[in-house]
Amino acid sequence: MILGFDMTSETGHKLVESLDLGVDPRAIKKEVRRLVTPKSVSEYRAKISSKANLPEGVILDPAAGSGGQLLAYSKYLDRPCAAVELSPQRADFCAYQFSKASNNSSVITICGDGTDAQGVMSIVESKTGQTSICMLHVDPARPMDTQKHAVSEMQPSLSVLLESWSEYIHVGPDGPAMTLDLSPRLARQQMLEIEDIVLAVFPRTSMTWEWLSRGGGRVDRLCLQTGPLADIGSASRSVRLWNDGSFSTLHDDGDILDASDMGWSDYKLCLGDLVALIDPVIPKSGLRGVFEECAGYARGELVWIGKSERRPLALLHEEIHSGSEVRPFVVTQGVVVGRMASKLDLMSIDSLASLAMENNIATIQVRCSLEPRLHKRITDRLRQILGQIHGSPGFLIEDGGSEDLVLCKELEV
Ligand SMILES: C[S@@+](CC[C@H](N)C(=O)[O-])C[C@H]1O[C@@H](n2cnc3c(N)ncnc32)[C@H](O)[C@@H]1O
C-alpha cells in the first residue's frame, strides 16, 4: 500500500513514500518500460557526472518516470536526490523502486508538477534541509515522431521548466549543471532551438551535445550536457558504451565540426578495397573530421560512403589498429572480396554462400538492409551452408556507387 503522507505543499505537491506497492510491480514496469532509460545508460551518466565539479545541493529529476536515472545518481554521487513525477501511478512506482534500493535514504519522490519549482522546493527543503539544486536531469516525455513535432511539445516544456528552476539551481562560471536527455531523432534546427532555450535563461552556458551508442547500429541517446557537465570548448561528443559498463569517447577540440556539405560519396567499391563500417554516432555528431585526424588522416582525406544512415562506411588506406582512439567506433573492417548483383533473398543465398566459400569465409554478418521477416531465415540458412567451412568471418554491405551488395573478409583482430 502506498502511503501518500500528509506532507502536501500548498500547490498540491505530495511526498510519496512507499512501504508496499500493493499491486504487482511487474504490471507497472510493463507500462513504463517504453519510457525507461536503460540501466547501463543511467549508470554511465551517473559515473561521468560524479567526475564533474558539482556544487553542494540536491540532484533533481523533475520528470522522473520510473526514477531509474535518479537511482543511479544516488548510487554514484554523494548528494540528496529528488524525483518529481506528474502521474500518481508512476510516482508510486518511483518511490517503490527507491525503497527497494539499498541507498534509498537520500532519494525522495514527489508527485506533482515538476515545473512548479516553488511548490517542489517547499517539500525538498523540509525533507533535506537543502535550499538549492546542484544538478538537474530532465528526460521530457515527447511525441513519438519528434522529427515532425515542435520542441514546445515536450512535456514538461523546457522553457517553462528552466525558467521556473532558475531561481534555485546553482549557476557557476560555465552555467548550471544540467543533462537534457532528448530524442536522438531531433533535427539540427530543433537542437538549435534547445540551445536558444537554455541560453535565454542561462546566458553564456557551456554546452556539449552527446551522442551515445550501445553498438546496435543506431544512436541510442542524444543529450545536451551543460555547465560543469559539458566538455569545455567541445560542442559535440560521441560515446560508445560497452556491455560491461566501460565506455569510449571522442570529442571535437573546438574546431569547426564537419561542414554540413562534407557530404557522402557514391564511390563504387573495388576488389581489394579496405573498408570500415563506422558507428553512426560519428557522422551524427559531426565528428567525421575528428575521426579522420585521430585515425592518422588529414581532415577530408577519407572517402565516406553513407548510403544507409545506419551503416556509414569509410574507405581506409590501412587498418585501424586496436590501440587507436577511434577503434571503439569501428564496428568492423575488412577487405572487399566479391560482389553480388542481386539483392539478398532466399533465391540468392546459394550464390552468396559460394562466393564466401571461394574466399574462405566461414560466417557472414549481414550489414545491409534486409526485410526483417527474412532476416532470421537467411542468416540461419547461411549458417547451415557455411557451418562446416573453416575460414574467416565476413560481412555483407551495400555498395556506394551501385545497387550491388559487396562481400568483405574481416581483418584479423
Ligand atoms: C520520458 S519520461 C521519463 C522517463 C525516465 N527517464 C525513466 O527512466 O523512467 C517523462 C516523464 O515525465 C512526466 N511528466 C511530464 N510532464 C511532467 C510535469 N509537468 N511534471 C512532472 N512530470 C512530468 C511523464 O509523466 C513521464 O513519466
XYZ file of C-alpha atoms and ligand atoms in Angstrom:
440
model
C 0.000 0.000 0.000
C 1.294 3.455 -0.842
C 1.172 5.992 1.892
C 0.699 9.445 0.462
C 1.825 11.314 3.524
C 0.387 14.443 4.962
C 3.299 16.367 3.519
C 1.438 18.180 0.786
C 2.530 21.635 -0.326
C 0.116 24.499 -0.830
C 0.380 23.867 -4.546
C -0.709 20.244 -4.125
C 2.674 18.522 -4.434
C 2.722 15.415 -2.387
C 5.588 13.474 -0.868
C 5.213 9.803 -1.754
C 6.606 7.129 0.488
C 6.271 3.506 -0.317
C 6.089 0.595 2.037
C 4.499 -1.814 -0.342
C 3.228 -1.125 -3.828
C 0.007 -3.082 -3.351
C -0.089 -4.193 -6.980
C 2.308 -6.410 -8.857
C 5.278 -4.115 -9.694
C 5.778 -6.087 -12.926
C 2.479 -4.713 -14.218
C 3.646 -1.110 -13.743
C 7.108 -1.950 -15.017
C 5.497 -3.121 -18.222
C 3.580 0.134 -18.505
C 6.660 2.333 -18.004
C 9.086 0.157 -19.988
C 8.783 2.266 -23.124
C 9.972 5.336 -21.201
C 12.684 3.859 -19.056
C 16.294 4.845 -19.570
C 18.362 1.634 -19.846
C 20.287 0.927 -16.653
C 23.650 0.886 -18.435
C 22.969 4.408 -19.764
C 21.803 5.726 -16.367
C 24.873 4.308 -14.694
C 27.188 5.720 -17.358
C 25.668 9.178 -16.870
C 25.994 8.937 -13.137
C 29.652 7.887 -13.450
C 30.582 10.820 -15.661
C 28.610 13.253 -13.504
C 30.471 12.009 -10.446
C 33.708 13.241 -12.087
C 32.325 16.749 -12.618
C 32.918 19.538 -10.190
C 29.393 19.863 -8.829
C 28.436 22.259 -6.058
C 26.524 21.205 -2.939
C 22.764 20.781 -3.232
C 20.100 18.403 -4.456
C 20.078 16.478 -7.726
C 16.668 16.974 -9.272
C 14.776 14.991 -11.876
C 11.562 16.961 -12.447
C 10.043 14.384 -14.844
C 11.348 11.236 -13.198
C 9.195 8.488 -14.742
C 10.333 5.251 -13.108
C 13.165 7.043 -11.304
C 15.910 4.772 -12.650
C 18.187 7.658 -13.595
C 17.941 9.263 -10.197
C 18.639 5.957 -8.530
C 21.906 5.764 -10.472
C 22.839 9.316 -9.445
C 22.154 8.484 -5.815
C 24.453 5.476 -6.139
C 27.423 7.316 -7.635
C 27.094 10.863 -6.292
C 27.083 11.831 -2.678
C 24.111 14.197 -2.926
C 20.465 14.050 -1.879
C 18.157 13.417 -4.848
C 14.576 14.481 -5.571
C 12.258 12.905 -8.130
C 9.121 14.691 -9.295
C 6.533 12.868 -11.358
C 3.140 14.063 -12.520
C 1.499 10.669 -12.898
C 0.475 9.311 -9.446
C 0.935 5.726 -10.563
C 4.468 6.346 -11.838
C 5.315 8.406 -8.747
C 4.215 5.436 -6.611
C 6.384 3.111 -8.691
C 9.304 5.508 -8.431
C 9.030 5.637 -4.634
C 8.709 1.856 -4.546
C 11.893 1.458 -6.603
C 13.780 3.796 -4.286
C 12.537 1.967 -1.212
C 13.846 -1.303 -2.646
C 17.310 0.106 -3.293
C 19.889 -0.151 -0.549
C 20.916 3.500 -0.803
C 17.361 4.852 -0.776
C 17.615 7.158 2.194
C 18.885 10.080 0.117
C 16.120 9.994 -2.522
C 12.660 11.494 -2.141
C 9.703 11.244 -4.507
C 7.183 13.996 -5.010
C 4.018 13.580 -7.009
C 3.199 16.827 -8.765
C 4.154 19.276 -11.475
C 7.940 19.431 -11.953
C 7.703 22.884 -13.477
C 6.457 24.361 -10.212
C 9.840 24.906 -8.587
C 8.460 26.740 -5.580
C 5.947 24.023 -4.705
C 8.535 21.264 -5.132
C 11.218 23.124 -3.183
C 8.992 23.618 -0.153
C 8.942 19.828 0.271
C 12.585 19.326 -0.737
C 13.749 21.879 1.824
C 11.723 20.431 4.646
C 12.897 16.885 3.875
C 16.560 17.506 3.079
C 17.351 20.882 4.607
C 18.854 21.889 1.236
C 17.871 25.130 -0.440
C 19.491 24.737 -3.843
C 19.740 22.364 -6.778
C 23.250 21.301 -7.782
C 22.235 19.454 -10.931
C 19.129 18.988 -12.994
C 18.426 15.954 -15.124
C 15.410 16.013 -17.382
C 14.120 13.415 -19.805
C 10.931 15.015 -21.097
C 8.062 12.974 -22.461
C 7.896 13.560 -26.200
C 5.641 12.737 -29.078
C 6.652 9.505 -30.831
C 7.744 11.199 -34.058
C 9.877 14.078 -32.875
C 11.203 14.907 -36.355
C 7.874 16.407 -37.196
C 6.986 17.790 -33.804
C 7.903 21.082 -32.269
C 10.271 21.315 -29.301
C 7.442 23.081 -27.488
C 5.505 19.793 -27.442
C 7.897 18.179 -24.960
C 6.376 17.555 -21.542
C 7.316 19.276 -19.340
C 8.087 22.288 -21.503
C 11.821 23.009 -21.326
C 11.472 26.775 -21.355
C 8.862 26.782 -18.577
C 10.909 24.278 -16.574
C 14.215 26.148 -16.796
C 12.599 29.497 -16.113
C 10.928 28.108 -13.002
C 14.082 26.432 -11.653
C 16.470 29.286 -12.494
C 15.944 30.716 -9.041
C 17.070 27.530 -7.276
C 19.698 25.925 -9.491
C 23.319 26.757 -8.759
C 24.879 28.653 -11.666
C 28.688 28.514 -11.825
C 31.040 30.308 -14.248
C 30.168 27.804 -17.019
C 26.450 27.820 -16.266
C 24.251 25.335 -14.403
C 24.917 21.576 -14.395
C 22.161 20.056 -16.488
C 21.604 16.919 -18.538
C 18.795 17.349 -21.022
C 18.011 13.870 -22.256
C 16.412 14.312 -25.677
C 15.305 12.309 -28.655
C 18.134 11.108 -30.950
C 15.790 11.923 -33.808
C 15.895 15.666 -33.169
C 16.607 17.676 -36.287
C 19.521 20.163 -36.322
C 17.077 23.044 -36.251
C 15.430 21.650 -33.116
C 18.825 21.280 -31.460
C 19.500 24.952 -32.121
C 16.097 25.812 -30.663
C 17.014 23.942 -27.489
C 20.335 25.764 -27.230
C 18.413 29.035 -27.529
C 16.035 28.000 -24.745
C 18.997 27.262 -22.444
C 20.832 30.488 -23.317
C 17.712 32.609 -22.871
C 17.532 31.535 -19.226
C 21.248 30.942 -18.528
C 23.340 33.126 -20.851
C 26.942 32.033 -21.632
C 26.360 28.438 -20.540
C 28.870 25.872 -21.855
C 27.096 23.153 -23.796
C 28.144 19.810 -25.288
C 25.857 17.560 -27.300
C 26.420 13.903 -26.515
C 25.578 11.127 -28.984
C 25.609 7.720 -27.378
C 25.721 4.286 -29.000
C 25.456 0.871 -27.416
C 26.705 -0.742 -30.597
C 23.400 -1.730 -32.137
C 23.990 0.305 -35.285
C 21.988 3.324 -34.174
C 22.214 6.376 -31.983
C 20.684 5.292 -28.683
C 20.603 8.592 -26.841
C 21.169 12.247 -27.523
C 21.606 14.649 -24.674
C 22.763 18.171 -24.060
C 25.211 18.449 -21.183
C 25.694 21.903 -19.740
C 27.901 23.800 -17.294
C 30.336 21.590 -15.367
C 28.958 18.534 -17.212
C 29.960 19.891 -20.628
C 33.387 19.317 -22.213
C 34.540 22.902 -22.099
C 35.353 24.009 -25.651
C 33.685 20.994 -27.272
C 30.346 21.261 -28.973
C 29.996 17.554 -29.600
C 30.925 14.237 -28.043
C 30.442 10.669 -29.304
C 30.227 7.867 -26.775
C 30.428 4.126 -27.288
C 29.027 2.366 -24.245
C 30.021 -1.287 -23.806
C 28.034 -4.056 -22.141
C 30.387 -4.208 -19.163
C 29.691 -0.531 -18.381
C 33.003 0.769 -19.744
C 32.873 3.459 -22.392
C 34.967 5.257 -25.008
C 34.539 8.859 -26.056
C 35.590 11.109 -28.892
C 35.023 14.832 -28.942
C 35.835 17.849 -31.026
C 38.635 20.132 -29.964
C 36.780 23.363 -30.522
C 37.471 23.387 -34.252
C 34.563 23.673 -36.606
C 32.709 20.401 -36.862
C 32.074 18.678 -40.194
C 30.791 21.217 -42.597
C 27.226 20.301 -43.420
C 28.357 19.901 -47.033
C 31.100 17.364 -46.135
C 28.742 15.040 -47.930
C 28.794 11.403 -48.865
C 30.472 9.737 -51.797
C 28.830 7.394 -54.272
C 32.153 5.597 -54.731
C 31.828 2.157 -56.298
C 33.809 -0.322 -54.209
C 36.538 -2.405 -55.941
C 38.027 -5.782 -55.083
C 40.839 -5.280 -52.576
C 39.425 -2.045 -51.121
C 39.745 -1.765 -47.348
C 36.511 -0.570 -45.781
C 35.362 0.105 -42.241
C 31.816 0.174 -41.023
C 31.630 3.131 -38.665
C 29.296 3.638 -35.713
C 26.580 6.073 -36.823
C 27.225 8.308 -33.795
C 30.343 9.603 -35.563
C 28.647 11.256 -38.563
C 25.580 12.169 -36.476
C 27.730 14.070 -34.009
C 29.608 15.851 -36.791
C 32.858 14.133 -35.807
C 33.923 12.585 -39.107
C 36.761 15.110 -39.364
C 37.899 14.385 -35.806
C 37.695 10.646 -36.516
C 39.937 11.121 -39.564
C 42.533 13.091 -37.621
C 42.601 10.632 -34.746
C 42.973 7.777 -37.243
C 46.045 9.494 -38.728
C 44.491 11.110 -41.825
C 44.105 14.725 -42.819
C 40.615 16.157 -42.408
C 38.581 15.422 -45.502
C 41.024 12.766 -46.728
C 38.780 9.735 -46.252
C 36.056 8.721 -48.663
C 32.778 8.354 -46.746
C 30.000 6.231 -48.159
C 26.716 6.892 -46.441
C 24.114 5.153 -48.491
C 22.419 3.974 -45.339
C 22.328 6.358 -42.361
C 22.644 3.394 -40.049
C 25.696 1.954 -41.768
C 28.202 4.630 -42.731
C 31.364 3.292 -44.394
C 34.845 4.763 -44.628
C 37.320 3.731 -47.302
C 40.615 3.270 -45.455
C 44.253 3.320 -46.582
C 45.207 0.957 -43.817
C 43.643 -0.979 -40.981
C 42.639 0.872 -37.819
C 44.572 -0.809 -35.020
C 43.149 -1.771 -31.673
C 45.118 0.871 -29.769
C 43.666 3.690 -31.845
C 41.375 6.226 -30.177
C 38.819 5.689 -32.914
C 38.829 1.874 -32.881
C 35.822 1.723 -30.478
C 33.802 3.463 -33.180
C 34.714 0.945 -35.886
C 32.006 -1.695 -35.988
C 34.012 -3.927 -38.294
C 36.642 -3.563 -41.019
C 37.633 -5.760 -43.901
C 38.725 -6.211 -47.492
C 36.296 -6.363 -50.404
C 36.448 -9.862 -51.901
C 33.387 -10.041 -54.110
C 30.147 -8.501 -55.252
C 26.623 -9.699 -55.845
C 24.427 -8.055 -58.418
C 21.191 -9.354 -56.921
C 19.548 -8.368 -53.676
C 19.763 -10.732 -50.735
C 16.795 -13.082 -50.597
C 16.084 -16.783 -50.394
C 16.961 -17.160 -54.097
C 20.392 -15.544 -53.912
C 21.670 -17.201 -50.728
C 23.365 -20.030 -52.571
C 25.430 -17.743 -54.803
C 26.418 -15.664 -51.764
C 27.455 -18.843 -49.957
C 29.626 -19.965 -52.883
C 31.244 -16.538 -53.062
C 32.027 -16.892 -49.359
C 33.466 -20.404 -49.812
C 35.681 -19.291 -52.705
C 37.159 -16.709 -50.338
C 37.473 -18.902 -47.248
C 34.772 -17.043 -45.417
C 33.011 -19.146 -42.800
C 30.437 -16.709 -41.373
C 28.648 -13.708 -42.854
C 27.278 -10.806 -40.830
C 24.517 -9.178 -42.832
C 25.237 -5.456 -42.644
C 22.911 -4.369 -45.426
C 19.188 -3.723 -45.316
C 17.127 -6.837 -45.325
C 13.430 -7.349 -44.812
C 13.075 -8.108 -41.079
C 10.820 -11.103 -41.761
C 13.585 -12.668 -43.896
C 16.486 -11.884 -41.626
C 16.334 -14.980 -39.414
C 15.629 -17.376 -42.273
C 18.518 -16.046 -44.319
C 21.045 -15.957 -41.507
C 20.009 -19.446 -40.350
C 20.368 -20.786 -43.885
C 23.783 -19.191 -44.337
C 24.915 -20.672 -41.051
C 23.676 -24.059 -42.185
C 25.511 -23.940 -45.518
C 28.743 -22.460 -44.205
C 28.682 -24.381 -40.907
C 31.382 -26.882 -41.886
C 33.732 -24.364 -43.503
C 36.900 -23.295 -41.731
C 37.764 -19.750 -42.532
C 37.490 -16.095 -41.607
C 34.441 -14.099 -40.653
C 32.952 -11.896 -43.347
C 30.305 -9.227 -43.719
C 27.954 -8.105 -46.446
C 27.429 -4.380 -47.129
C 25.777 -2.106 -49.663
C 27.998 -0.631 -52.338
C 28.288 3.147 -52.617
C 28.132 3.516 -56.365
C 25.757 0.737 -57.430
C 22.838 -1.319 -56.230
C 25.153 -4.310 -55.692
C 25.964 -5.983 -52.425
C 29.613 -6.352 -51.500
C 31.162 -9.206 -49.546
C 34.112 -8.339 -47.325
C 36.526 -10.526 -45.411
C 37.020 -9.236 -41.899
C 40.528 -8.271 -40.862
C 42.071 -10.325 -38.111
C 41.614 -8.559 -34.819
C 10.308 10.184 -20.760
S 9.591 10.009 -19.202
C 10.946 9.913 -18.118
C 11.498 8.532 -18.087
C 12.582 8.332 -17.076
N 13.849 8.889 -17.505
C 12.743 6.846 -16.770
O 13.853 6.296 -16.954
O 11.777 6.226 -16.354
C 8.931 11.574 -18.903
C 8.055 11.626 -17.654
O 7.719 12.999 -17.412
C 6.467 13.034 -16.780
N 5.983 14.428 -16.863
C 5.509 15.080 -17.947
N 5.206 16.352 -17.600
C 5.528 16.499 -16.302
C 5.454 17.574 -15.376
N 4.998 18.775 -15.745
N 5.858 17.356 -14.112
C 6.322 16.148 -13.714
N 6.408 15.091 -14.543
C 6.022 15.264 -15.820
C 5.667 11.996 -17.558
O 4.562 11.540 -16.793
C 6.734 10.905 -17.791
O 6.661 9.920 -16.801
